[in-house]
Amino acid sequence: MSFVLHGPDPSVFDKSNRKPHVIIIGAGLAGLALAALLQKAGIPYNVFEKSPQTRNEPPSFSERTLALFSRKWESWMSMAKSKRCSTIRLFNERREEDYVLDFSLDRELSGYEGRLIPRKVLYEITLAQVPEERLHRGKRMLWMTQGENGVHVKFSDGSEFEGDILFGADGAYSAVRQSLFDRLKKDRKLPASDSKELPFSCVSVAGYTGPLDPEKFPFLKEEESSIINNRSDEKPYSWNVYAVNDDKMCWRATMYLDEESSKLHTSFRTTGWGEGGADSMCKEVRDFPIPGGEGTLTLDDLIDKTPKYQMAKVMLEEKVFDTWYCRTVLLRDCTFVSPP
């Protein structure tokens, strides 16, 4: 596959008023959201994704990220695909509600309201904003160089691409960040904090169910959804569920690790969300209680109604990176990695 090189001649200082050409590495939600914004702004760009197929995004999704789309919500996505949410309800293992966080004034105070949408659905909506010719799959970045006049990127298939600005949106184990930091380390410009390994803190399994029976899950009938967070006094876990449209639910269980338990999970350590290992963790959390019904519901009721391809497990680290440099910008998990 051949590409037109949009970057300037590195031997000539560019004094033109042309728009900069942006290279985005990573076609996850962050990379595609940036691409969609550039598309609307008329700024030239190309997105490169290492996976040859659509990425497996984590199934559950926090409503707070919708602030990114708040000004363009009506024009970008159908409101019918989301569900209003203004409360977070916290329960204990006895299915007793301990307290409620109310965000019903969000729209009045900030200009947007909380809405819930499965991440898979949001990903598909965002992907539809990016023309096919701008997205190149099966492109694993090997290295990049940058200078006063441009950025040069090389991929594992031997192809190369040039541009003006490079955005790394390729996840927690970012090839863009690694290449950038390797160069900065050689030049003695990398802070010591950014050279440390990612601290491995928790492991999470999440899912997006198929259609459920509203009689068994009566809160599906409610016009407004709530995020239901559950905690345990004895187990190193938290878990949450919430209703979305089409009588479906999103769920997630997170195990918080200490020094010993983290060693047991390092063999699964991965660069992204995936189906591998989800079954074994689901067995550990099936009996965890959730409110609703007649006091008998557990995560098992949701897991059994979740297709395998809509279930994922991932290791989660917690770290904030401080450094970007020259023409390279780090985005989302490339910059900060944190538990849910």
Tab-separated table of C-alpha atoms in Angstrom:
chain	number	residue	atom	x	y	z
A	1	MET	CA	0.000	0.000	0.000
A	2	SER	CA	1.429	3.387	-0.939
A	3	PHE	CA	0.847	6.732	0.718
A	4	VAL	CA	1.183	10.323	-0.373
A	5	LEU	CA	3.717	12.014	1.872
A	6	HIS	CA	2.024	15.087	3.300
A	7	GLY	CA	4.897	16.225	5.494
A	8	PRO	CA	7.185	19.086	4.497
A	9	ASP	CA	10.674	18.676	3.098
A	10	PRO	CA	12.820	18.457	6.279
A	11	SER	CA	15.520	20.522	4.598
A	12	VAL	CA	13.207	23.470	3.969
A	13	PHE	CA	11.559	25.595	6.661
A	14	ASP	CA	7.830	25.734	5.947
A	15	LYS	CA	6.516	29.316	5.990
A	16	SER	CA	3.230	28.593	4.230
A	17	ASN	CA	-0.202	29.076	5.752
A	18	ARG	CA	-1.319	25.540	4.938
A	19	LYS	CA	-3.134	23.469	7.551
A	20	PRO	CA	-0.909	20.973	9.391
A	21	HIS	CA	-1.342	17.305	8.523
A	22	VAL	CA	-2.059	15.176	11.599
A	23	ILE	CA	-0.999	11.547	12.064
A	24	ILE	CA	-3.024	9.588	14.638
A	25	ILE	CA	-1.675	6.253	15.866
A	26	GLY	CA	-4.492	4.145	17.329
A	27	ALA	CA	-8.132	3.763	16.296
A	28	GLY	CA	-9.649	3.312	19.714
A	29	LEU	CA	-12.336	5.664	20.965
A	30	ALA	CA	-9.837	8.451	21.743
A	31	GLY	CA	-8.150	8.296	18.343
A	32	LEU	CA	-11.444	8.184	16.454
A	33	ALA	CA	-12.931	11.023	18.520
A	34	LEU	CA	-9.942	13.191	17.610
A	35	ALA	CA	-10.271	12.139	13.963
A	36	ALA	CA	-13.966	13.070	13.953
A	37	LEU	CA	-13.165	16.504	15.375
A	38	LEU	CA	-10.459	17.078	12.759
A	39	GLN	CA	-12.869	15.936	10.043
A	40	LYS	CA	-15.438	18.522	11.130
A	41	ALA	CA	-12.734	21.205	11.324
A	42	GLY	CA	-11.420	20.435	7.843
A	43	ILE	CA	-7.908	19.621	9.071
A	44	PRO	CA	-6.121	16.869	7.085
A	45	TYR	CA	-5.317	13.697	9.018
A	46	ASN	CA	-4.775	9.940	8.775
A	47	VAL	CA	-5.444	7.265	11.405
A	48	PHE	CA	-3.274	4.146	11.665
A	49	GLU	CA	-4.419	1.109	13.663
A	50	LYS	CA	-2.323	-2.001	14.323
A	51	SER	CA	-5.327	-4.349	14.427
A	52	PRO	CA	-6.601	-5.531	11.028
A	53	GLN	CA	-10.160	-5.579	12.395
A	54	THR	CA	-12.361	-3.377	14.555
A	55	ARG	CA	-10.885	-3.080	18.008
A	56	ASN	CA	-12.480	-4.844	20.980
A	57	GLU	CA	-13.399	-1.882	23.149
A	58	PRO	CA	-14.273	-2.334	26.835
A	59	PRO	CA	-18.035	-2.948	26.917
A	60	SER	CA	-19.037	-0.648	29.766
A	61	PHE	CA	-18.668	3.095	29.526
A	62	SER	CA	-18.623	6.012	31.958
A	63	GLU	CA	-21.097	8.782	31.255
A	64	ARG	CA	-18.573	11.454	32.224
A	65	THR	CA	-16.745	11.109	28.911
A	66	LEU	CA	-19.860	12.365	27.129
A	67	ALA	CA	-18.763	15.865	28.156
A	68	LEU	CA	-16.384	15.607	25.194
A	69	PHE	CA	-19.383	15.498	22.870
A	70	SER	CA	-21.637	17.843	24.836
A	71	ARG	CA	-21.624	20.728	22.340
A	72	LYS	CA	-22.184	18.510	19.311
A	73	TRP	CA	-24.288	15.792	20.902
A	74	GLU	CA	-27.476	16.260	18.904
A	75	SER	CA	-25.635	16.437	15.577
A	76	TRP	CA	-23.169	13.611	16.286
A	77	MET	CA	-25.315	10.881	17.685
A	78	SER	CA	-28.899	9.831	18.091
A	79	MET	CA	-30.299	10.557	21.536
A	80	ALA	CA	-32.316	7.351	21.175
A	81	LYS	CA	-29.094	5.377	21.626
A	82	SER	CA	-28.400	6.820	25.087
A	83	LYS	CA	-30.216	6.940	28.408
A	84	ARG	CA	-30.331	9.822	30.842
A	85	CYS	CA	-28.544	9.301	34.168
A	86	SER	CA	-28.297	11.738	37.074
A	87	THR	CA	-27.566	9.484	40.063
A	88	ILE	CA	-24.932	7.081	41.329
A	89	ARG	CA	-26.315	4.726	43.969
A	90	LEU	CA	-23.951	2.912	46.316
A	91	PHE	CA	-24.956	-0.446	47.801
A	92	ASN	CA	-23.372	-2.928	50.190
A	93	GLU	CA	-23.365	-6.730	49.894
A	94	ARG	CA	-26.681	-6.954	51.726
A	95	ARG	CA	-28.256	-5.040	48.822
A	96	GLU	CA	-28.819	-2.087	51.145
A	97	GLU	CA	-28.457	1.385	49.690
A	98	ASP	CA	-25.854	3.321	51.684
A	99	TYR	CA	-26.122	6.656	49.916
A	100	VAL	CA	-26.868	8.384	46.617
A	101	LEU	CA	-24.821	10.875	44.611
A	102	ASP	CA	-27.226	13.199	42.796
A	103	PHE	CA	-26.086	15.029	39.651
A	104	SER	CA	-29.496	16.255	38.535
A	105	LEU	CA	-28.244	19.869	38.406
A	106	ASP	CA	-25.464	19.018	35.935
A	107	ARG	CA	-27.266	20.431	32.914
A	108	GLU	CA	-28.047	23.692	34.679
A	109	LEU	CA	-24.521	24.083	36.073
A	110	SER	CA	-22.369	22.745	33.239
A	111	GLY	CA	-24.501	22.816	30.108
A	112	TYR	CA	-24.802	19.065	29.605
A	113	GLU	CA	-26.562	16.200	31.338
A	114	GLY	CA	-25.306	12.772	32.265
A	115	ARG	CA	-26.211	10.107	29.706
A	116	LEU	CA	-25.296	6.443	29.500
A	117	ILE	CA	-24.410	4.646	26.304
A	118	PRO	CA	-22.633	1.319	25.764
A	119	ARG	CA	-19.080	1.995	24.688
A	120	LYS	CA	-19.498	-0.393	21.764
A	121	VAL	CA	-22.374	1.734	20.464
A	122	LEU	CA	-20.468	4.985	20.985
A	123	TYR	CA	-17.453	3.505	19.190
A	124	GLU	CA	-19.586	2.575	16.176
A	125	ILE	CA	-21.162	6.038	16.075
A	126	THR	CA	-17.752	7.731	16.253
A	127	LEU	CA	-16.262	5.373	13.653
A	128	ALA	CA	-19.031	6.378	11.245
A	129	GLN	CA	-17.760	9.989	11.386
A	130	VAL	CA	-14.380	8.976	9.906
A	131	PRO	CA	-14.179	8.338	6.126
A	132	GLU	CA	-12.793	4.909	5.235
A	133	GLU	CA	-9.919	6.377	3.238
A	134	ARG	CA	-8.635	8.112	6.390
A	135	LEU	CA	-8.393	4.903	8.434
A	136	HIS	CA	-5.580	2.424	7.691
A	137	ARG	CA	-5.709	-0.922	9.526
A	138	GLY	CA	-2.966	-3.487	10.038
A	139	LYS	CA	-0.400	-0.720	10.611
A	140	ARG	CA	1.835	-1.434	13.617
A	141	MET	CA	4.174	1.477	14.289
A	142	LEU	CA	7.854	0.567	14.735
A	143	TRP	CA	9.453	3.944	15.292
A	144	MET	CA	9.094	7.621	14.647
A	145	THR	CA	11.420	10.594	14.268
A	146	GLN	CA	10.560	14.254	14.542
A	147	GLY	CA	12.236	17.574	13.975
A	148	GLU	CA	11.625	21.221	13.359
A	149	ASN	CA	9.911	20.576	10.045
A	150	GLY	CA	7.907	17.387	10.470
A	151	VAL	CA	7.277	13.890	11.805
A	152	HIS	CA	8.293	10.636	10.086
A	153	VAL	CA	6.663	7.309	11.038
A	154	LYS	CA	7.624	3.793	9.922
A	155	PHE	CA	5.373	0.712	10.177
A	156	SER	CA	6.112	-3.005	10.467
A	157	ASP	CA	4.986	-3.689	6.882
A	158	GLY	CA	7.729	-1.389	5.596
A	159	SER	CA	5.465	1.540	4.723
A	160	GLU	CA	6.293	5.050	5.910
A	161	PHE	CA	4.303	8.217	6.426
A	162	GLU	CA	5.107	11.867	7.082
A	163	GLY	CA	3.141	14.679	8.633
A	164	ASP	CA	3.319	17.735	10.848
A	165	ILE	CA	1.866	16.563	14.177
A	166	LEU	CA	1.811	13.057	15.668
A	167	PHE	CA	-0.880	11.987	18.157
A	168	GLY	CA	-0.265	8.812	20.134
A	169	ALA	CA	-3.666	7.268	20.926
A	170	ASP	CA	-2.464	3.670	20.991
A	171	GLY	CA	-3.173	2.710	24.583
A	172	ALA	CA	-1.370	2.149	27.858
A	173	TYR	CA	1.613	0.437	26.222
A	174	SER	CA	1.900	3.106	23.547
A	175	ALA	CA	4.472	2.576	20.801
A	176	VAL	CA	4.438	6.330	20.207
A	177	ARG	CA	5.240	7.072	23.834
A	178	GLN	CA	7.906	4.359	23.945
A	179	SER	CA	9.625	5.713	20.835
A	180	LEU	CA	9.406	9.278	22.121
A	181	PHE	CA	10.717	8.384	25.574
A	182	ASP	CA	13.580	6.290	24.162
A	183	ARG	CA	14.761	9.340	22.228
A	184	LEU	CA	14.339	11.685	25.193
A	185	LYS	CA	16.168	9.255	27.463
A	186	LYS	CA	19.157	9.170	25.106
A	187	ASP	CA	19.117	12.969	25.042
A	188	ARG	CA	18.817	13.062	28.876
A	189	LYS	CA	15.565	15.018	28.677
A	190	LEU	CA	13.208	12.400	30.163
A	191	PRO	CA	12.088	12.946	33.793
A	192	ALA	CA	12.825	10.052	36.157
A	193	SER	CA	9.104	9.690	36.951
A	194	ASP	CA	8.314	8.837	33.324
A	195	SER	CA	10.948	6.114	33.099
A	196	LYS	CA	9.383	3.990	35.851
A	197	GLU	CA	7.292	0.916	35.014
A	198	LEU	CA	3.506	1.040	35.160
A	199	PRO	CA	2.308	0.130	38.679
A	200	PHE	CA	-0.032	-2.831	38.302
A	201	SER	CA	-3.014	-2.226	40.612
A	202	CYS	CA	-6.160	-4.086	39.565
A	203	VAL	CA	-7.826	-6.432	37.108
A	204	SER	CA	-11.284	-5.891	35.646
A	205	VAL	CA	-13.876	-7.878	33.711
A	206	ALA	CA	-16.764	-6.130	31.963
A	207	GLY	CA	-19.677	-6.969	29.723
A	208	TYR	CA	-22.596	-5.670	27.663
A	209	THR	CA	-25.605	-7.989	27.833
A	210	GLY	CA	-28.112	-9.005	25.227
A	211	PRO	CA	-31.806	-8.125	25.754
A	212	LEU	CA	-33.092	-8.889	29.279
A	213	ASP	CA	-36.539	-9.540	30.729
A	214	PRO	CA	-37.906	-6.263	32.191
A	215	GLU	CA	-40.076	-8.298	34.560
A	216	LYS	CA	-36.966	-9.842	36.112
A	217	PHE	CA	-35.031	-6.559	35.939
A	218	PRO	CA	-37.745	-3.955	36.638
A	219	PHE	CA	-35.356	-0.984	36.580
A	220	LEU	CA	-35.098	-1.526	32.810
A	221	LYS	CA	-38.590	-0.040	32.612
A	222	GLU	CA	-37.494	3.228	34.204
A	223	GLU	CA	-37.060	6.187	31.877
A	224	GLU	CA	-33.884	7.284	33.669
A	225	SER	CA	-30.967	5.009	34.526
A	226	SER	CA	-28.681	4.974	37.570
A	227	ILE	CA	-25.146	3.738	37.990
A	228	ILE	CA	-25.303	1.142	40.749
A	229	ASN	CA	-21.969	0.743	42.514
A	230	ASN	CA	-21.515	-2.167	44.895
A	231	ARG	CA	-18.774	-2.621	47.467
A	232	SER	CA	-17.675	-5.340	49.835
A	233	ASP	CA	-16.316	-5.013	53.360
A	234	GLU	CA	-14.499	-8.334	53.106
A	235	LYS	CA	-13.587	-8.893	49.450
A	236	PRO	CA	-11.035	-6.803	47.488
A	237	TYR	CA	-13.688	-6.128	44.839
A	238	SER	CA	-16.103	-3.510	43.635
A	239	TRP	CA	-18.721	-4.029	40.919
A	240	ASN	CA	-21.218	-1.847	39.126
A	241	VAL	CA	-24.159	-2.231	36.774
A	242	TYR	CA	-26.411	0.112	34.866
A	243	ALA	CA	-29.283	-0.095	32.432
A	244	VAL	CA	-28.988	1.174	28.871
A	245	ASN	CA	-31.463	1.228	26.015
A	246	ASP	CA	-33.012	-1.791	24.289
A	247	ASP	CA	-33.485	-3.626	27.625
A	248	LYS	CA	-29.735	-4.220	27.957
A	249	MET	CA	-27.251	-3.630	30.757
A	250	CYS	CA	-23.562	-2.949	31.178
A	251	TRP	CA	-21.650	-4.469	34.079
A	252	ARG	CA	-18.132	-4.501	35.453
A	253	ALA	CA	-16.310	-6.189	38.338
A	254	THR	CA	-12.887	-5.008	39.495
A	255	MET	CA	-10.433	-6.812	41.755
A	256	TYR	CA	-7.939	-4.600	43.603
A	257	LEU	CA	-4.549	-6.230	43.956
A	258	ASP	CA	-1.891	-6.175	46.623
A	259	GLU	CA	1.753	-7.069	46.083
A	260	GLU	CA	1.129	-10.812	46.331
A	261	SER	CA	-2.057	-11.077	44.273
A	262	SER	CA	-0.588	-8.930	41.501
A	263	LYS	CA	2.094	-11.586	40.964
A	264	LEU	CA	-0.603	-14.202	40.301
A	265	HIS	CA	-2.047	-12.125	37.468
A	266	THR	CA	1.090	-10.916	35.693
A	267	SER	CA	0.959	-13.789	33.192
A	268	PHE	CA	-2.217	-12.242	31.767
A	269	ARG	CA	-0.818	-8.727	31.569
A	270	THR	CA	-1.875	-7.350	28.199
A	271	THR	CA	-1.836	-4.260	26.025
A	272	GLY	CA	-5.591	-3.890	25.678
A	273	TRP	CA	-9.050	-5.233	26.309
A	274	GLY	CA	-9.723	-8.800	25.220
A	275	GLU	CA	-11.853	-11.890	25.722
A	276	GLY	CA	-8.923	-13.961	27.016
A	277	GLY	CA	-9.219	-14.850	30.698
A	278	ALA	CA	-12.717	-13.394	31.110
A	279	ASP	CA	-14.316	-16.787	31.831
A	280	SER	CA	-12.110	-17.553	34.824
A	281	MET	CA	-12.724	-14.181	36.435
A	282	CYS	CA	-16.460	-14.430	35.763
A	283	LYS	CA	-16.508	-17.605	37.867
A	284	GLU	CA	-15.045	-15.629	40.765
A	285	VAL	CA	-17.663	-12.869	40.652
A	286	ARG	CA	-20.858	-14.680	39.596
A	287	ASP	CA	-22.326	-14.769	43.100
A	288	PHE	CA	-21.828	-11.062	43.784
A	289	PRO	CA	-25.233	-9.564	44.701
A	290	ILE	CA	-26.857	-6.705	42.821
A	291	PRO	CA	-30.053	-4.873	43.804
A	292	GLY	CA	-33.332	-5.328	41.983
A	293	GLY	CA	-35.852	-8.063	41.412
A	294	GLU	CA	-36.898	-9.744	44.649
A	295	GLY	CA	-33.494	-9.590	46.303
A	296	THR	CA	-32.054	-12.603	44.513
A	297	LEU	CA	-30.216	-11.034	41.566
A	298	THR	CA	-26.466	-11.521	41.173
A	299	LEU	CA	-23.887	-10.794	38.496
A	300	ASP	CA	-24.532	-14.363	37.338
A	301	ASP	CA	-27.884	-13.224	35.915
A	302	LEU	CA	-26.069	-10.701	33.712
A	303	ILE	CA	-23.048	-12.836	32.808
A	304	ASP	CA	-25.285	-15.625	31.483
A	305	LYS	CA	-27.001	-13.118	29.177
A	306	THR	CA	-23.744	-11.622	27.875
A	307	PRO	CA	-22.325	-12.877	24.542
A	308	LYS	CA	-18.662	-13.890	24.738
A	309	TYR	CA	-17.670	-11.285	22.154
A	310	GLN	CA	-19.211	-8.557	24.330
A	311	MET	CA	-17.190	-9.539	27.390
A	312	ALA	CA	-13.613	-8.524	28.135
A	313	LYS	CA	-10.925	-8.710	30.792
A	314	VAL	CA	-7.952	-6.409	31.222
A	315	MET	CA	-5.174	-5.579	33.643
A	316	LEU	CA	-5.278	-1.972	34.800
A	317	GLU	CA	-2.360	0.168	35.877
A	318	GLU	CA	-2.422	3.590	37.489
A	319	LYS	CA	0.053	6.196	36.315
A	320	VAL	CA	0.182	9.718	34.929
A	321	PHE	CA	2.874	10.540	32.365
A	322	ASP	CA	4.227	14.085	32.387
A	323	THR	CA	6.091	14.453	29.125
A	324	TRP	CA	5.246	15.209	25.516
A	325	TYR	CA	7.742	16.840	23.246
A	326	CYS	CA	8.187	18.774	19.997
A	327	ARG	CA	5.564	17.594	17.466
A	328	THR	CA	4.368	14.531	19.391
A	329	VAL	CA	1.266	14.585	21.603
A	330	LEU	CA	0.053	11.743	23.842
A	331	LEU	CA	-3.679	11.141	24.171
A	332	ARG	CA	-5.870	9.234	26.645
A	333	ASP	CA	-4.254	6.013	27.990
A	334	CYS	CA	-0.907	7.014	26.477
A	335	THR	CA	-0.870	9.851	29.005
A	336	PHE	CA	-2.744	8.515	32.014
A	337	VAL	CA	-3.691	4.986	32.967
A	338	SER	CA	-6.109	4.509	35.851
A	339	PRO	CA	-8.540	1.983	37.308
A	340	PRO	CA	-12.277	2.467	36.716
